[in-house]
Short mmCIF file of C-alpha atoms and ligand atoms in Angstrom, two decimals:
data_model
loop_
_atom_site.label_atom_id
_atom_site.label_comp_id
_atom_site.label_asym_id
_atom_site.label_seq_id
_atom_site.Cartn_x
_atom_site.Cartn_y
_atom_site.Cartn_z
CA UNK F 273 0.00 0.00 0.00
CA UNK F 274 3.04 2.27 -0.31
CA UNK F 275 1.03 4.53 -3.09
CA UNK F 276 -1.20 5.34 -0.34
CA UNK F 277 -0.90 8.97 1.11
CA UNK F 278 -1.64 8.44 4.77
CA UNK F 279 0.66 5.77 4.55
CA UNK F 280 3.23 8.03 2.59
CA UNK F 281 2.40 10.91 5.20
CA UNK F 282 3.10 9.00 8.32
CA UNK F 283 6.22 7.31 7.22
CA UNK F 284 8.12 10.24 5.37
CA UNK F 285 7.60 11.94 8.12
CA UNK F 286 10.22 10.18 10.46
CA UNK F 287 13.30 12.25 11.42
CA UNK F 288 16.27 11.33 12.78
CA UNK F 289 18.11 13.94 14.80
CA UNK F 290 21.57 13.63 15.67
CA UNK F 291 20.72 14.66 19.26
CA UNK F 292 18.77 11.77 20.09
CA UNK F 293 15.50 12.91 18.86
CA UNK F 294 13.76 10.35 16.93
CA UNK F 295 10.15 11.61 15.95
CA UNK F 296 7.33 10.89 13.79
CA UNK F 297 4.66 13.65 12.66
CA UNK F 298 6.42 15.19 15.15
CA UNK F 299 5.99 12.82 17.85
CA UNK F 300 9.27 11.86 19.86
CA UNK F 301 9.43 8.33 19.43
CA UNK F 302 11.68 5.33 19.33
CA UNK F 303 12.99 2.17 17.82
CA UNK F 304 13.53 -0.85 19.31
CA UNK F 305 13.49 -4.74 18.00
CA UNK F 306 10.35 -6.81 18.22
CA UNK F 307 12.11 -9.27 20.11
CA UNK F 308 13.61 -7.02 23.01
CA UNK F 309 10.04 -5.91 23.50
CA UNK F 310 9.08 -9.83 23.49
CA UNK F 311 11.78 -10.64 26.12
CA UNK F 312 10.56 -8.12 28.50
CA UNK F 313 7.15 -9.10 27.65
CA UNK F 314 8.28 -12.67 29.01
CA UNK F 315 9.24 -11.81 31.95
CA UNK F 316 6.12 -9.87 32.93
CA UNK F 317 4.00 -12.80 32.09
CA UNK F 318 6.53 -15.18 33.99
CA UNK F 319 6.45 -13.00 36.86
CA UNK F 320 3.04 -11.64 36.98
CA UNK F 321 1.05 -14.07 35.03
CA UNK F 322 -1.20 -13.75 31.93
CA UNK F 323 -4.32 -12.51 33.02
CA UNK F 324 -3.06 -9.73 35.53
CA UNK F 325 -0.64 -8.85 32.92
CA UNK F 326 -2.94 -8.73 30.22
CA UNK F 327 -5.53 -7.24 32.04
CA UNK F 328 -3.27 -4.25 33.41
CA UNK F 329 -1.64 -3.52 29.81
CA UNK F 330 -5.57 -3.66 27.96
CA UNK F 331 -6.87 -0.98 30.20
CA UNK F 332 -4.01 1.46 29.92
CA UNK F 333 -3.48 1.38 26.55
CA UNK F 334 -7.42 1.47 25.96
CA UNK F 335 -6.87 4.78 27.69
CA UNK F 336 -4.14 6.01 26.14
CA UNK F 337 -5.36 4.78 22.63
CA UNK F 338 -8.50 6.54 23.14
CA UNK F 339 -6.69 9.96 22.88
CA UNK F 340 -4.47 8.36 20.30
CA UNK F 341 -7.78 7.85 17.84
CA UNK F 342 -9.18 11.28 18.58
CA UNK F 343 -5.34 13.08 17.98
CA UNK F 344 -4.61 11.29 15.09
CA UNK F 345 -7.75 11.88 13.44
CA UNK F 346 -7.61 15.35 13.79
CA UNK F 347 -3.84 15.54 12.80
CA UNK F 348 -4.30 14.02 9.48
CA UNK F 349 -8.02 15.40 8.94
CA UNK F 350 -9.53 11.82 8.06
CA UNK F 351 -13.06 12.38 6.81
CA UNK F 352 -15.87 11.75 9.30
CA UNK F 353 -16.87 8.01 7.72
CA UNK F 354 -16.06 4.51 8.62
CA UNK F 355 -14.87 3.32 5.30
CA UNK F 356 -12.14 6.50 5.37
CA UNK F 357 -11.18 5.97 8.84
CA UNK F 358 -10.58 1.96 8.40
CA UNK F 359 -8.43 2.80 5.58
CA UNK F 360 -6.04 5.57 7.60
CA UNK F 361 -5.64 3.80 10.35
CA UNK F 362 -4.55 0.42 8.58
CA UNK F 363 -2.13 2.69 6.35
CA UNK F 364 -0.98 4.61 9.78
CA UNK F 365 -0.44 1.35 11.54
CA UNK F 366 1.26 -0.14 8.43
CA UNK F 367 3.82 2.34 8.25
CA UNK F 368 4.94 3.08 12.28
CA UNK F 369 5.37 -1.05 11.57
CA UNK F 370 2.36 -2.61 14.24
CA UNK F 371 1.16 -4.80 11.37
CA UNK F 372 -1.21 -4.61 8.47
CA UNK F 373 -4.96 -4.47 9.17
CA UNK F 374 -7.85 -5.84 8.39
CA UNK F 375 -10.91 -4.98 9.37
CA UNK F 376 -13.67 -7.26 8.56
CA UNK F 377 -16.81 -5.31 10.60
CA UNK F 378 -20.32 -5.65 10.95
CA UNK F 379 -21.63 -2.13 10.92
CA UNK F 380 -25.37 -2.86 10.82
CA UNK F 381 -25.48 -5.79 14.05
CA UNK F 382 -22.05 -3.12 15.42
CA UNK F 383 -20.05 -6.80 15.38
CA UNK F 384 -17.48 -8.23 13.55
CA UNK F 385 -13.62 -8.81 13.24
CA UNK F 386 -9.77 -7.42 13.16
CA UNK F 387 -7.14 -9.64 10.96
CA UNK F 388 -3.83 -8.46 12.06
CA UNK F 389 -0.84 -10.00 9.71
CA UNK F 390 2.45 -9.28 11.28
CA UNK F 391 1.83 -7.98 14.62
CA UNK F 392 5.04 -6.48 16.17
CA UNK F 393 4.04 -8.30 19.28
CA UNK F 394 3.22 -11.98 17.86
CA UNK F 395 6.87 -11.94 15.88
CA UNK F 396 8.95 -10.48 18.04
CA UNK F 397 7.92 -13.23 20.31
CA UNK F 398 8.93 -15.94 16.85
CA UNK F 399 12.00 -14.51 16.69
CA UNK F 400 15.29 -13.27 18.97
CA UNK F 401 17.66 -10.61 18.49
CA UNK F 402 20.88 -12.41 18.37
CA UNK F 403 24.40 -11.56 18.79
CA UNK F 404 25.02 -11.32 15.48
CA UNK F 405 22.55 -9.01 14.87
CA UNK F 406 20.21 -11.03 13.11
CA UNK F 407 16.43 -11.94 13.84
CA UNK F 408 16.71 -16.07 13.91
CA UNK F 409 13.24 -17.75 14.35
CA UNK F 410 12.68 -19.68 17.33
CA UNK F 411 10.00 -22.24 16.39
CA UNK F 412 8.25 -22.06 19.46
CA UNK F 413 4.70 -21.22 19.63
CA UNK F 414 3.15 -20.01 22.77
CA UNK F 415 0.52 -21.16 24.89
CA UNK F 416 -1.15 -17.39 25.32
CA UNK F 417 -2.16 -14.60 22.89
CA UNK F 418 0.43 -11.86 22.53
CA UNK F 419 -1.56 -8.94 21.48
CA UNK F 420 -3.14 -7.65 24.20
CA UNK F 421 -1.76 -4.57 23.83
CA UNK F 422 -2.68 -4.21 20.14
CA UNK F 423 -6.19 -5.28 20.71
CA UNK F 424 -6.88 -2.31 23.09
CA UNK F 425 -5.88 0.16 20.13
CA UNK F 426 -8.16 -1.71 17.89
CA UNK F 427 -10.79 -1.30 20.23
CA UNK F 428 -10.59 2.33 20.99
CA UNK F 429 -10.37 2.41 16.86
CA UNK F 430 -13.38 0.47 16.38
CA UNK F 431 -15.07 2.01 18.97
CA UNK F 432 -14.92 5.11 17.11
CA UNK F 433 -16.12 3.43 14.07
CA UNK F 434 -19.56 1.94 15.17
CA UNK F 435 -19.86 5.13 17.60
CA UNK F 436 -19.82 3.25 20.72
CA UNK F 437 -17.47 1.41 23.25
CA UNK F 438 -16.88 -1.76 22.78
CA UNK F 439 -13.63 -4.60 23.32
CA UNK F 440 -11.59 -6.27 21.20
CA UNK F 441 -10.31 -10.08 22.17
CA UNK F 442 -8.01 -11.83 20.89
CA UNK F 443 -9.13 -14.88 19.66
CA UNK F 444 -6.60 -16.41 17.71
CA UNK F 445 -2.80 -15.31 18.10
CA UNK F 446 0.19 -16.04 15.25
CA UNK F 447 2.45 -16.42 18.33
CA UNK F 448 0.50 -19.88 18.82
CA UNK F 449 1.41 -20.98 15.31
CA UNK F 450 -1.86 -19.52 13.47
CA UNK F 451 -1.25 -17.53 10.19
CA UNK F 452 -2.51 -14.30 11.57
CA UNK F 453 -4.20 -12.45 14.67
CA UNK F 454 -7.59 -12.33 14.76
CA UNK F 455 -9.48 -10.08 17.24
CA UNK F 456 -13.38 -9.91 17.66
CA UNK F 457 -15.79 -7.36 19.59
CA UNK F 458 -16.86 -7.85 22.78
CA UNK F 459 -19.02 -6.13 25.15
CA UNK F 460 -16.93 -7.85 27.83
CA UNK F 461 -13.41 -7.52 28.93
ZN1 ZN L 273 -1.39 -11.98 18.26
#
């Protein structure tokens, strides 16, 4: 989707400054691998468990996502309509690197699905940072969804779509060996 201009917008607009700054549209920001955020993903799970983990990292990025939707929409002046809105924030998404999106929504019963290929989460868990530099797949696949964190800024998204709040669960997670993530909405979290 590079000929895309949200998609062309968001990612040309990365800077590099030799003080440190890193920033997209203007945003201080950073990079880091997939996998380093994986391995301290581990830990919190190891330490913590799954569900207070997931639970904890779902509601405060549903907060922080919430303002994320609203600032981003006004930023890059995205037409009030679903079908304009689904296709800025798969292109956004697409080009900070979260994944590519898919959303497969049922706007008359306010229902429906989020495909995610590539989630930053599911394959930096596949894969570790080596010495070497390199990204080696592990092979193993994971008992748990990975994506919690990626389904509360689908839900604040789709939320804003359908014009009222709903949850997004992760039903199906490429960290356990599926193809792709899928998410569906829930009135429950
Ligand atoms: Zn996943």
């Amino acid at each position: 989707m590079s000929d895309t201009p949200y998609f062309d917008e968001a990612a040309k607009s990365a800077t590099f400054e030799p003080d440190g700054q890193f920033n997209i549209i203007g945003v201080r920001a950073f990079i880091t691998s997939c996998a380093s955020i994986a391995d301290w993903m581990d830990d919190l799970y190891m330490e913590l468990g799954e569900r207070f983990v997931d639970s904890r990292l779902y509601m405060s990025a549903r907060r922080a996502a919430k303002r994320t939707v609203s600032a981003l929409l006004n930023e890059f002046r995205v037409p009030n309509d679903s079908q304009a809105k689904e296709k800025f924030f798969a292109e956004f998404y697409s080009a900070i690197g979260w994944g590519q999106i898919d959303y497969r929504l049922d706007y008359a019963n306010k229902s429906g699905q989020v495909v995610v290929k590539n989630s930053f989460l599911a394959q930096g868990y596949a894969t570790k940072f080596t010495a070497d530099g390199r990204n080696v797949a592990t092979s193993t696949k994971s008992e748990i969804a990975r994506c919690t964190l990626l389904g509360a800024y689908l839900a604040a998204q789709v939320s804003d779509f359908l014009g009222e709040e709903i949850e997004m669960i992760e039903k199906q997670c490429a960290a356990m060996g599926h193809g792709e993530c899928i998410f569906q909405v829930s009135r429950e979290q």
